[in-house]
Amino acid sequence: MSKILIRGAQVLGGESQDVLIDGETIAAVGTGLSAEGAQVVEAAGQILLPGLVDLHTHLREPGREDSETVLTGTRAAAVGGFTAVHAMANTFPVADTAGVVEQVYRLGRESGYCDVQPVGAVTVGLEGKQLAELGAMHDSAAGVKVFSDDGKCVDDAVIMRRALEYVKAFDGVVAQHAQEPRLTEGAQMNEGVVSAELGLGGWPAVAEESIIARDVLLAAHVGSRLHICHLSTAGSVELVRWAKSKGWDVTAEVTPHHLLLTDELVRTYDPVYKVNPPLRTQADVLALREALADGTIDCVATDHAPHPHEDKDCEWGAAAMGMVGLETALSVVQETMVETGLLDWAGVADRMSFRPAVIGRLAGHGRPVAAGEPANLTLVDPAYRGAVDPAGFASRSRNTPYRGRELPGRVTHTFLRGRATVLDGKLA
Ligand code: DOR
Ligand code: ZN
Ligand code: ZN
């Protein structure tokens, strides 16, 4: 295996340093390192981060290969600076058995672009009635640690309690899509001023918050780990802050789109803005940013949700929910968190690599940029400015809310165990 010298990068946004990669490993970090026998990547002015880790990606394979495959989704992940993604279980068939999670795991390894850690379903068929084979998925070659019925809420309190009890045995975590189903029947967007004016069915904040309140209490009662997917309201932030103040083992994520966009955009009736949970208000956006900055929200997760154009280019009511996010996530975080002064680059490394790897108990990722560590790295040019052009996406889907919008920053290189998956801004 060859040597690569990354010269003069600002490691985690700090002092300019050289990083020598030898084979799959970081061999040295320092100044004035010898370039002998090494391919040189000139990185002056660029930020070097640990490879990003996504706790929440929809890769769609098996079953919806018209929207995404493990190969196209991991290529999109590499372009976005990710070296590991957690693949959600709402596939066809559902990832509720050892066989399906092993298949997804193997497809990820074969792709070579990004490690894929399958998420197992909590209940059989995501139907919320009967616990899936959590132990068998954990014991399988995929080594599943994160379980989620994402797309659907585990709304039965007894099933949720049993799931929390079960995963405790092997330090697993249940990741809840918090949506009280009765309170969101027929809902089309956030419930508030805009939904009232547009006459669209509203999705109240309390539908999310009531489930979070119940589940943090259940997690405390059982003494198990709970993770809450895509927080979207200021009230949810308060509940998580309270649960953490009690010392309960509760973590939470926020998506890039909930850090930037509001329900005012629904006035366009463009289904590209239709997403679950819905875009909320500016007050919610600001509360989410502050919570990510102060650590109440542990991490950013993309909820990359690819859909083919026929499922999105239709009237609002009929459109599928979700947005692609892998290829724009870091730019949106730079805009909303770094350029607002809320988070520095070390903070970005924490919220997009270190913490998600810890929550997922993922080995080999979210490690410090230091000698002896696996060379999973992302190099970012923060000075870049460019309009988002979905025609150039590596993802098979194009349903981005940022088409034509100028966003800051660009991933120039991604390294997965020492191999460049992205080189000079292009897939390698
Ligand atoms: O917008 C969403 N899309 N939210 C979800 O919870 C599921 C996801 C999907 O699978 O498309
Ligand atoms: Zn969800
Ligand atoms: Zn999701």
Coordinates of C-alpha atoms in Angstrom, one line a residue, residues 39 102 109 126 240 255 266 278 298 415 419 428:
Q39 CA 1.9 11.0 -2.9
E102 CA -26.0 -9.3 6.7
R109 CA -18.2 -3.7 2.2
L126 CA -42.1 -2.2 11.2
V240 CA -33.9 16.1 26.1
T255 CA -30.9 17.0 10.6
V266 CA -44.4 25.2 2.2
P278 CA -42.0 18.5 9.0
D298 CA -25.5 15.1 20.5
F415 CA -10.1 8.7 2.8
R419 CA -7.8 4.8 0.2
A428 CA -12.0 8.2 -7.0

